[in-house]
Coordinates of C-alpha atoms and ligand atoms in Angstrom, one line a residue:
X81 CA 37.1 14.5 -103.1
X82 CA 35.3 14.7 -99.9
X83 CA 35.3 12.6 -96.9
X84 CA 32.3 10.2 -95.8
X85 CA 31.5 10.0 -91.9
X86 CA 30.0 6.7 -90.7
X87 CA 28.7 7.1 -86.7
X88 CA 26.4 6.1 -84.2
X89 CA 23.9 7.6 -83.4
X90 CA 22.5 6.4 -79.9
X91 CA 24.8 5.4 -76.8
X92 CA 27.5 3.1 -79.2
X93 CA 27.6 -0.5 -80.2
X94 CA 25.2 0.1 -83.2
X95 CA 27.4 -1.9 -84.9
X96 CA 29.5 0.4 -86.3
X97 CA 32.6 -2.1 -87.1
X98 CA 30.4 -4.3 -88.6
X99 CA 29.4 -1.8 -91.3
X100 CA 32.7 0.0 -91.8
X101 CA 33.6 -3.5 -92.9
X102 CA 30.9 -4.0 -95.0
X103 CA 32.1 -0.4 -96.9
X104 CA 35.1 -0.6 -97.2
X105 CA 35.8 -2.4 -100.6
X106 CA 33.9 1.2 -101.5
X107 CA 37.0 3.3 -99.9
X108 CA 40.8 3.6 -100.0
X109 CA 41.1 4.3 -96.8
X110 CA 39.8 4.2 -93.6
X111 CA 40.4 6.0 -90.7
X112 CA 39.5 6.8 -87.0
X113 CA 39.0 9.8 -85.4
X114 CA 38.3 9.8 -81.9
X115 CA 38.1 7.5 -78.4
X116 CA 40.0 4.4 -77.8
X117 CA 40.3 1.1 -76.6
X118 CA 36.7 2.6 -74.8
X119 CA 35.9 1.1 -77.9
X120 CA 34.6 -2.4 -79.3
X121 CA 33.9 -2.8 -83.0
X122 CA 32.8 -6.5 -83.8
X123 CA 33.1 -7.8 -87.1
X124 CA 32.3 -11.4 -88.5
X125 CA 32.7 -13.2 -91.3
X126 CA 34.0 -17.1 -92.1
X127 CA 32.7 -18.0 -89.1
X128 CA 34.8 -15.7 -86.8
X129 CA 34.7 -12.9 -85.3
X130 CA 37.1 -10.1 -84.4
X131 CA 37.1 -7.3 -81.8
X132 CA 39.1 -4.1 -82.1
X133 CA 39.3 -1.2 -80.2
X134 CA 42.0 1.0 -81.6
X135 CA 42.4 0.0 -85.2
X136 CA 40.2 1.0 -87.8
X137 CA 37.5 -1.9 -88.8
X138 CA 38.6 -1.6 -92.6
X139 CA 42.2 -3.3 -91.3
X140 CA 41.1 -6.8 -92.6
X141 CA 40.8 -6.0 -96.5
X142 CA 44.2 -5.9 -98.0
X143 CA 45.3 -2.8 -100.1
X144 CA 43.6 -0.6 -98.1
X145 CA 45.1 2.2 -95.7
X146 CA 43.6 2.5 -92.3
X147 CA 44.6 5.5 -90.4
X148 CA 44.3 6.2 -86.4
X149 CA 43.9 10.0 -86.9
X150 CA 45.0 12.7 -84.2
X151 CA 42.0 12.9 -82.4
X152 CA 42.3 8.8 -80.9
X153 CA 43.7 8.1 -77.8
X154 CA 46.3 5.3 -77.7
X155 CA 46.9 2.8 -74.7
X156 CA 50.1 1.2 -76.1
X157 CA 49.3 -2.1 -74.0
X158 CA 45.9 -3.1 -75.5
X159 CA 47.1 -1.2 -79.5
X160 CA 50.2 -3.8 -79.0
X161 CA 48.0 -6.8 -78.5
X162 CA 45.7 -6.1 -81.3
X163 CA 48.9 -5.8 -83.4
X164 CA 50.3 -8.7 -82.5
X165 CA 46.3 -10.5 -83.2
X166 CA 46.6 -9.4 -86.6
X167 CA 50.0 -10.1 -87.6
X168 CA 49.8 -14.0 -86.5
X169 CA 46.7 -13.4 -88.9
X170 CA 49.2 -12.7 -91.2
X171 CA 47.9 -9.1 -91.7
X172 CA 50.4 -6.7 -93.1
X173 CA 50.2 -4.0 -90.4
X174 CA 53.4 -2.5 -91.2
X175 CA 51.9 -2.0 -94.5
X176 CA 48.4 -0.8 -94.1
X177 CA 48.3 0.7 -90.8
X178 CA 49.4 4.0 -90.2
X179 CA 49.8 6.2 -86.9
X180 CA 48.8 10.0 -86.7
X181 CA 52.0 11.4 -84.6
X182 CA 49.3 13.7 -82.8
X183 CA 47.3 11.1 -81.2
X184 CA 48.1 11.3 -77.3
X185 CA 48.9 8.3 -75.8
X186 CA 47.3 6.7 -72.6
X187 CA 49.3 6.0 -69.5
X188 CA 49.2 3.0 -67.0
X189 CA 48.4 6.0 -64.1
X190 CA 45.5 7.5 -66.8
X191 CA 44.1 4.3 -66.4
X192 CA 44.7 4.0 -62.2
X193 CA 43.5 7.5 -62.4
X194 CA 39.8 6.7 -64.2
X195 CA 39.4 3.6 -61.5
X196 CA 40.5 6.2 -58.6
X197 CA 37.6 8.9 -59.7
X198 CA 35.1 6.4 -60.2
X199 CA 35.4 5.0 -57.1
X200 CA 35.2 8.6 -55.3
X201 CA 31.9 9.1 -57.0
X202 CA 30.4 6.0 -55.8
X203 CA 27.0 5.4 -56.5
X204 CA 27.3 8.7 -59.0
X205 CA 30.0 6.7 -61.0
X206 CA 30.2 7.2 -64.8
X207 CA 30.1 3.1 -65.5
X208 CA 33.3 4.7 -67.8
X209 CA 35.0 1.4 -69.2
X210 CA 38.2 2.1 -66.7
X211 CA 40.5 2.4 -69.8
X212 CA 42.0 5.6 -68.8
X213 CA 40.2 7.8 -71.6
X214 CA 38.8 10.4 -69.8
X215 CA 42.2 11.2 -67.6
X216 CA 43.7 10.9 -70.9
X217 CA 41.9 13.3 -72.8
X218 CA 41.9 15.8 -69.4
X219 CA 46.1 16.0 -69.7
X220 CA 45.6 16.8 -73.5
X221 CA 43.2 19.5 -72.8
X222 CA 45.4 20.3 -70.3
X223 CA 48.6 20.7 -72.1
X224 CA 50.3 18.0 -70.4
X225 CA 49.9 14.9 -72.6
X226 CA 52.4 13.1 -74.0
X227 CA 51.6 12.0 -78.1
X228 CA 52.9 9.6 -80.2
X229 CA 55.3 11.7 -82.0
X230 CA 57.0 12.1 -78.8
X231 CA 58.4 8.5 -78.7
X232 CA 60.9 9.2 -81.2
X233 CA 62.2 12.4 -78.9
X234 CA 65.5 11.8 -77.0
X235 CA 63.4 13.0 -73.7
X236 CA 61.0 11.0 -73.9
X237 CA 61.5 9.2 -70.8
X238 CA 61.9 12.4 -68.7
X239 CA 58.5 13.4 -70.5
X240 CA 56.8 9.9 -69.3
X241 CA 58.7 10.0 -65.8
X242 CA 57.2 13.7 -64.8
X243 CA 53.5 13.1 -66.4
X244 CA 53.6 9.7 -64.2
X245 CA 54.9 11.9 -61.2
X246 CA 52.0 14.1 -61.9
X247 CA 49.6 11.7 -61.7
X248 CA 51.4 9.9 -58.6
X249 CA 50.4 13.0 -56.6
X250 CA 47.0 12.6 -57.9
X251 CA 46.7 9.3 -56.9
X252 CA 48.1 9.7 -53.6
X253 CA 45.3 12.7 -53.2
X254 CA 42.8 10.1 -54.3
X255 CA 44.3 7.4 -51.6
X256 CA 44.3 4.8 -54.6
X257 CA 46.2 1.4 -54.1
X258 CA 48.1 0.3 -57.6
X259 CA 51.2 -1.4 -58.7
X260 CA 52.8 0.1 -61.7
X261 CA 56.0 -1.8 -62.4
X262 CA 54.6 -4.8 -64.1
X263 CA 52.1 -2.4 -66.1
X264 CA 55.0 0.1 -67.1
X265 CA 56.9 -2.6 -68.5
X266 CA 54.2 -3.7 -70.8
X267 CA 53.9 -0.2 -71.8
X268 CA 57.2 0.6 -73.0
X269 CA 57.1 -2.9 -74.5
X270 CA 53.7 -1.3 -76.7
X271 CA 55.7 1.9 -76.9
X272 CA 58.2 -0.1 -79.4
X273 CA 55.8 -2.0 -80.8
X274 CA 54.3 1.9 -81.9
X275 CA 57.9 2.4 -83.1
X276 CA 58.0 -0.1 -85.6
X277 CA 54.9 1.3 -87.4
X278 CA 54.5 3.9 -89.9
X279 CA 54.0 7.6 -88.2
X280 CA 52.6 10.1 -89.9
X281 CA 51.7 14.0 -89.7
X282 CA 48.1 12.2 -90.6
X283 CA 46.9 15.5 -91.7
X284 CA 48.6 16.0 -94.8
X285 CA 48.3 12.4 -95.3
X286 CA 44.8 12.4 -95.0
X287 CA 44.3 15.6 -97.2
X288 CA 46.5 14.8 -99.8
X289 CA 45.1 11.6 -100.4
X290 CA 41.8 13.7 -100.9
X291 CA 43.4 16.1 -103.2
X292 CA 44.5 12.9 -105.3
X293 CA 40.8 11.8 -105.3
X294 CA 41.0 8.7 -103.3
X295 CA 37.7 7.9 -101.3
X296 CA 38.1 7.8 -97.2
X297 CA 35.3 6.9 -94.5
X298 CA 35.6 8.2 -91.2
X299 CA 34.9 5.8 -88.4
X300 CA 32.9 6.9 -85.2
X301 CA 33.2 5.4 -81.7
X302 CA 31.0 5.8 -78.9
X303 CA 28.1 7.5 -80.0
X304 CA 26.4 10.6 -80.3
X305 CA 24.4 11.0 -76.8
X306 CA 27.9 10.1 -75.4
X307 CA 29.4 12.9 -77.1
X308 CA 31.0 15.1 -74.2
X309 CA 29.3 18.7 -75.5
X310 CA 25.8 17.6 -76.3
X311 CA 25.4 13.7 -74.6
X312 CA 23.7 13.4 -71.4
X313 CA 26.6 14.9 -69.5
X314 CA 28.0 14.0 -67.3
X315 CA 27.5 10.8 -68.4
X316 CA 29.4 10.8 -71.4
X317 CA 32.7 10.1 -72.9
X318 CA 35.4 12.7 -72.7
X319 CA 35.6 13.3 -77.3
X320 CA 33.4 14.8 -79.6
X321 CA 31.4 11.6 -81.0
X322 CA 30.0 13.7 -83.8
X323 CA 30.9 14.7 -87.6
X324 CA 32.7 17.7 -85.9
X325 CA 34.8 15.4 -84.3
X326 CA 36.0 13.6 -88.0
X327 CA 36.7 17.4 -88.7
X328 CA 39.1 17.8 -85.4
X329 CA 40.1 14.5 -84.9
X330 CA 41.3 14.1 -88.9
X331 CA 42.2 17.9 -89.5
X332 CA 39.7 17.6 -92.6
X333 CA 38.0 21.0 -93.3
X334 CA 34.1 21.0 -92.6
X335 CA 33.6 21.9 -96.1
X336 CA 35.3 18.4 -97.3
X337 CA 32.6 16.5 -95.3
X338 CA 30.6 14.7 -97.8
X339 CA 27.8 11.8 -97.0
X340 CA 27.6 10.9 -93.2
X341 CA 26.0 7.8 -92.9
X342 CA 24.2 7.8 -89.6
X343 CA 24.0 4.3 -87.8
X344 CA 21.4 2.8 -85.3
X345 CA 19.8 -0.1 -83.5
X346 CA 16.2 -1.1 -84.5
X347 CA 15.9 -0.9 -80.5
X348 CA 18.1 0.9 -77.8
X349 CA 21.1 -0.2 -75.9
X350 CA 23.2 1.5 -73.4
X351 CA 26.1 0.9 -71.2
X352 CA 26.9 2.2 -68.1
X353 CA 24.9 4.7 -66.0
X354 CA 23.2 7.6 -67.3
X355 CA 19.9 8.2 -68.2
X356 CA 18.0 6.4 -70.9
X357 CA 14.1 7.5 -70.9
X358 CA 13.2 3.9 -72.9
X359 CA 14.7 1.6 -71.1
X360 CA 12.5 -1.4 -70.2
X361 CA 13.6 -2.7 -66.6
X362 CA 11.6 -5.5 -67.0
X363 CA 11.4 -9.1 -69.1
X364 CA 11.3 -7.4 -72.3
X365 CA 14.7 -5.5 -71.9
X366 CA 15.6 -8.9 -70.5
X367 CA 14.7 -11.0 -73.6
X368 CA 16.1 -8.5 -76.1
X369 CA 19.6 -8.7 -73.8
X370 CA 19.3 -12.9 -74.5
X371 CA 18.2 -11.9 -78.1
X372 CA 20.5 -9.8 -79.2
X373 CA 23.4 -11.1 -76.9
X374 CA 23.8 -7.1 -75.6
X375 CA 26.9 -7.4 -73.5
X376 CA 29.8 -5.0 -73.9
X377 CA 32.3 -6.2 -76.4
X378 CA 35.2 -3.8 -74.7
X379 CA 34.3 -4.8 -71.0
X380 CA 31.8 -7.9 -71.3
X381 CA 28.8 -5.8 -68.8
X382 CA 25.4 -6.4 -69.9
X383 CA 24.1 -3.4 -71.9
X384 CA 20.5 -2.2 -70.6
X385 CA 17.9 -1.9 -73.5
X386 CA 15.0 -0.3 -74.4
X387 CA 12.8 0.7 -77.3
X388 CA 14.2 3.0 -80.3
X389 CA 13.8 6.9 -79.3
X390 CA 12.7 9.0 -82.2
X391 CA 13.3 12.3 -80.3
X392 CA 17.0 11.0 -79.6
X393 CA 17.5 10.1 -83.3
X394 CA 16.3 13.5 -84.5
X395 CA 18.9 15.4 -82.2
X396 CA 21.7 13.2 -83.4
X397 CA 21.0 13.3 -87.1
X398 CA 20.3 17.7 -86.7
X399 CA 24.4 17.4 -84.7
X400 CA 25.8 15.1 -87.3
X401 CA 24.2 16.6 -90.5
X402 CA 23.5 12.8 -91.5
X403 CA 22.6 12.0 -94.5
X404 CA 22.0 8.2 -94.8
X405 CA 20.4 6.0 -92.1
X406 CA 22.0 2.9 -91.6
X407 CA 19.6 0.0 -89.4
X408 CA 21.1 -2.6 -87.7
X409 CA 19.8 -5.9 -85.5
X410 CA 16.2 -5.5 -87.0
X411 CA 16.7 -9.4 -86.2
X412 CA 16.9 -9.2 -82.6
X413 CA 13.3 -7.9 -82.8
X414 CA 11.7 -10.6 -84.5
X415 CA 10.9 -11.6 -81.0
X416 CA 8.5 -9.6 -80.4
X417 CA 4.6 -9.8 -81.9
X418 CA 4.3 -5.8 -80.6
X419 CA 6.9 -3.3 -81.1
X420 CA 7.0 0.3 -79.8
X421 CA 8.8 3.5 -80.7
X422 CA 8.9 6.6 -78.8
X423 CA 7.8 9.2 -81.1
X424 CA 8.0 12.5 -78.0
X425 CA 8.7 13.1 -74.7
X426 CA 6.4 14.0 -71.7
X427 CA 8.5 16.7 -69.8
X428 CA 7.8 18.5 -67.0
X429 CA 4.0 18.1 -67.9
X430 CA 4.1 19.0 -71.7
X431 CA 4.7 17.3 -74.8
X432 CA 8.1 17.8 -76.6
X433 CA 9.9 16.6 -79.1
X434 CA 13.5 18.0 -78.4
X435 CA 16.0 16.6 -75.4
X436 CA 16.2 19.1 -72.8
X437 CA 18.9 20.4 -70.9
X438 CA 17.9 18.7 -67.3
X439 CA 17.9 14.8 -68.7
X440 CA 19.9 13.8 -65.8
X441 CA 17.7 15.5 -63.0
X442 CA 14.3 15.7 -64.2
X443 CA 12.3 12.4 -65.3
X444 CA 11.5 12.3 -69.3
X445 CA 8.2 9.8 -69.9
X446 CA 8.5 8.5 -73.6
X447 CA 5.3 8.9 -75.6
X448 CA 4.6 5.3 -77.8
X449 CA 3.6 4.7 -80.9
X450 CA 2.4 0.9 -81.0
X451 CA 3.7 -1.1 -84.2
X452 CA 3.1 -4.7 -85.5
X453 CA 6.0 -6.8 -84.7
X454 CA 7.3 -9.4 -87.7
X455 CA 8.0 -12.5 -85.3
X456 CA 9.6 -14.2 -88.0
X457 CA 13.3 -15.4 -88.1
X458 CA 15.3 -12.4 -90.4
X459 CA 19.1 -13.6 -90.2
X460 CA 18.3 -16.1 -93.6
X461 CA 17.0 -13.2 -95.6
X462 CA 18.9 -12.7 -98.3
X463 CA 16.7 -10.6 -100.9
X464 CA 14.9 -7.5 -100.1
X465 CA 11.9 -8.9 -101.4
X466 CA 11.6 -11.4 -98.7
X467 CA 10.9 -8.4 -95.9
X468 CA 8.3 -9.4 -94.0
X469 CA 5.5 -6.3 -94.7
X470 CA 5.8 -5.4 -90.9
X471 CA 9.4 -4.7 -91.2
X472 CA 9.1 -2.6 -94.1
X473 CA 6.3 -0.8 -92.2
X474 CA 8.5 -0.2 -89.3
X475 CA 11.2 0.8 -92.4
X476 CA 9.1 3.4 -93.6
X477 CA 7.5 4.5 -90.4
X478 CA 10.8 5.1 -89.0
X479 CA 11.9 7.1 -92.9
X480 CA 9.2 9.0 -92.4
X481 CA 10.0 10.2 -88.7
X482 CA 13.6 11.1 -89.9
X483 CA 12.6 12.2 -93.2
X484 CA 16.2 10.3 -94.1
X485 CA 16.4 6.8 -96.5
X486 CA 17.6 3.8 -94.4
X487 CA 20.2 2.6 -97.1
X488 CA 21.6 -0.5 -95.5
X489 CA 19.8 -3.0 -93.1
X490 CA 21.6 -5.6 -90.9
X491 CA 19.9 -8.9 -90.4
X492 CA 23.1 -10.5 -88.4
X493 CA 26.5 -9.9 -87.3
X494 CA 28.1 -11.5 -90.2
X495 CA 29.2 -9.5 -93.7
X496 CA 26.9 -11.4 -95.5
X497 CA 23.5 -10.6 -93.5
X498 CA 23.4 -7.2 -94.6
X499 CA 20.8 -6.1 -97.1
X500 CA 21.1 -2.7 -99.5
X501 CA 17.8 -1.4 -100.0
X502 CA 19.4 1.8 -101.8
X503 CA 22.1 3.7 -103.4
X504 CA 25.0 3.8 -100.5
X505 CA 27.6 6.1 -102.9
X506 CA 27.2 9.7 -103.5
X507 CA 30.5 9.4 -106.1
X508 CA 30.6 13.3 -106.4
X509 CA 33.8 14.9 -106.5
Ligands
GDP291 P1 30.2 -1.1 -82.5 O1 30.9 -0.7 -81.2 O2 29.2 0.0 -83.0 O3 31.1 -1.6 -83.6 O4 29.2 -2.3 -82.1 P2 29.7 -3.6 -81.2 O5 30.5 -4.5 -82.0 O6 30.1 -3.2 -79.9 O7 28.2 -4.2 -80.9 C1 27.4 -4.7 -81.9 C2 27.1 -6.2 -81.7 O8 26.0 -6.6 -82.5 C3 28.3 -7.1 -82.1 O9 28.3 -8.2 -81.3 C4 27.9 -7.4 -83.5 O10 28.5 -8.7 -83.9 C5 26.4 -7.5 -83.4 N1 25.7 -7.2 -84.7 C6 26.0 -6.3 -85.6 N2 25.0 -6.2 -86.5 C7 24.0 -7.1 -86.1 C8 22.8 -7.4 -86.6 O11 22.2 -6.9 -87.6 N3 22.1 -8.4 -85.9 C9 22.6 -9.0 -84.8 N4 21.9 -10.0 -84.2 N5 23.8 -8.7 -84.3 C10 24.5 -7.7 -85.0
IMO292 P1 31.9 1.7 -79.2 O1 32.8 2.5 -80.1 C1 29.2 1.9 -75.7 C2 30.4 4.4 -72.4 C3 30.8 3.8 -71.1 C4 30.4 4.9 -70.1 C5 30.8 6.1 -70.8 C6 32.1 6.7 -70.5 O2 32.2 0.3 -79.0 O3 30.5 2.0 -79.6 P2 34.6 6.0 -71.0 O4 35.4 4.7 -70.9 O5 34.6 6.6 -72.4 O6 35.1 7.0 -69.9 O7 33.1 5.7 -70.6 O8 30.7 5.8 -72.2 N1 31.2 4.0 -73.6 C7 30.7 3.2 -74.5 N2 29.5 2.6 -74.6 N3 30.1 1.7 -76.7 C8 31.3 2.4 -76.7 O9 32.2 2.4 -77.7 C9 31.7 3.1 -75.5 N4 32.8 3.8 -75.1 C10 32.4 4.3 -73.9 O10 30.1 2.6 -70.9 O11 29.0 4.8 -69.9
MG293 MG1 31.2 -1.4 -79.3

């Protein structure tokens, strides 16, 4: 059996959790291969709505695994106080919930750390989320890290004690202010609540379970133009956000990569600096911020927003080898009587349809393609066949582009405002 991939591909919060909860009475398992608590996936349904960061969105259907593979980044703190969310749920964690013993953990001083070099870049700074990730994934890259099979070592404290003094020097270099004995208490608190999960060597787990033909999807965070090789570095995350990343971050072989079901936003949204070539600074980006309530679901910042970028969507589908297109907040545009979509790029006085190399340095002018807006209320649609025909041109216009189907379309947060316009399961061996 092979493994799905579900991603974003724009700048995250495409509404990835949303979906992966939507798929998964399709899958036996779901599991996560990169970030961390960088990451917010909403889901909604019954009238309330959940936020995780580090578990897997398929966590609130019983009888399915969920796996946080080797390639996540753990900060015991904020994984404990998810746990303890979903167990006064009275989700079976224990049971369904299991721990790759490769995934590095996070550290109070990672976190001190990503606050200290953001501050020292000033006016350059990232906009990272300050939950230690990049500091983190720089000591596994480094050969310093400390992972989560280490908790059950006899050393482990010496271990945490001389990474900590690492990063005290560092700090001291950096001139940074903090107070770590309330914080380090919290974290070896977390560090037990890790303990009384299920670890695993999440490999083998994750490939036998293939071998015995049961169906996983991979669950993206971040998205693909924050992916640290090919987003617009430096203004990125510090993982690999693409279907290479499921391969790394789950030890699955690229050959057992099967459909990769590509999400995006009907518009654009980002958060943090970096640049974004369709961003609308003006009372449009404003009204599709009210709209579509864009504010960070990890750190509460508005998200800037802007008009859906073809070029971008090309790059990220050639990276990710998608091979379903998933549209989300279609709603949010119903706003609007005009729509555009960036179809190329004017760069450096010609006409392109690739993103360069200098996105950060040179200025990129979109190239629009002007499109009748629906202006009618979406979130009540329940049957395909109620599409207004200006959303099914934007559909096919956008189909066309991509020269991919759009399988699913989201018409609101909750499960039940999602609409299948075509087959979603490859079911091949
Ligand atoms: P993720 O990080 O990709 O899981 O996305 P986030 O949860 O950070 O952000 C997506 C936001 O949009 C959340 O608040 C969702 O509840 C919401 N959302 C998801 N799909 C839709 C949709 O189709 N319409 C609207 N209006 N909101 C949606
Ligand atoms: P989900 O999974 C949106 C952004 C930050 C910042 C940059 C680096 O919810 O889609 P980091 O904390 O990783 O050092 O921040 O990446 N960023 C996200 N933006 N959604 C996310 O995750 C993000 N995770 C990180 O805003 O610009
Ligand atoms: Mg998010």
């Amino acid at each position: 059996m092979k493994l799905d991939v579900l991603l974003g591909l724009q700048w995250g919060d495409e509404g990835k959790g949303k979906v992966v909860d939507v798929l998964t009475p399709e899958y036996d398992i779901i599991a996560r291969f990169q970030g961390g608590p960088n990451a917010g996936h909403t889901l909604e349904f019954d009238g309330i709505k959940h936020v995780l960061h580090t578990i897997p969105s398929g966590i609130f259907h019983p009888n399915k695994l969920n796996i946080i593979g080797n390639g996540v980044v753990i900060d015991p703190i904020i994984f404990k106080r998810e746990i303890d969310a979903l167990l006064k749920m009275g989700i079976d964690v224990k049971k369904t919930l299991l721990v790759s013993r490769k995934a590095h953990l996070i550290l109070p001083t990672h976190r001190f750390l990503d606050a200290a070099s953001e501050a020292l870049k000033g006016k350059a700074k990232i906009g990272s989320t300050l939950k230690g990730i990049g500091p983190a994934y720089m000591d596994k890259t480094g050969r310093n890290g400390l992972r989560v099979g280490d908790i059950e070592r006899q050393d482990f404290e010496d271990a945490y004690n001389q990474l900590v003094e690492k990063h005290k020097a560092l700090l001291s270099y950096y001139n940074y202010a903090y107070d770590l004995k309330e914080q380090q208490e919290k974290w070896l608190e977390g560090i037990d609540s890790i303990k009384s999960l299920t670890l695993i060597d999440s490999e083998y787990e994750i490939n036998n379970h293939l071998a015995g033909k049961k169906r996983i999807l991979a669950e993206g965070a971040q998205g693909s133009l924050l992916d640290i090789d090919f987003g617009s570095y430096p203004f990125v995350t510090s993982s690999n956000t693409i279907t290479a990343g499921a391969c790394t971050g789950l030890g699955v072989a690229p050959n057992k990569i099967g459909d990769v079901f590509g999400i995006f936003k009907a518009y654009c949204t980002r958060v943090g600096s970096g640049p974004f070539p369709t961003e609308l600074e003006n009372e449009t980006g404003e009204a599709l911020r009210k709209a579509g309530n864009e504010f960070g679901s990890t750190t509460g910042r508005p998200r800037r927003c802007g008009w859906l970028d073809l070029p971008a969507l090309r790059y990220a589908i050639m990276l990710n080898g998608v091979t379903k297109l998933i549209m989300m907040k279609g709603d949010v545009l119903s706003i609007l009587p005009t729509l555009q979509v960036c179809t190329h790029y004017m760069f450096m006085g010609k006409k392109i349809s690739s993103v360069p190399f200098n996105v950060v340095n040179e200025p990129i002018t979109p190239v629009y393609k002007e499109l009748k807006g629906w202006n009618v209320p979406l979130d009540n649609i329940k049957s395909l066949e109620k599409f207004p025909e200006e959303l099914n041109n934007y559909i096919s216009f956008i189909e066309e582009e991509l020269q991919l189907p759009i399988v699913i379309v989201s018409v609101g947060p909750d499960r039940s405002q999602t609409l299948i316009r075509k087959e979603i399961m490859s079911y091949e061996l």
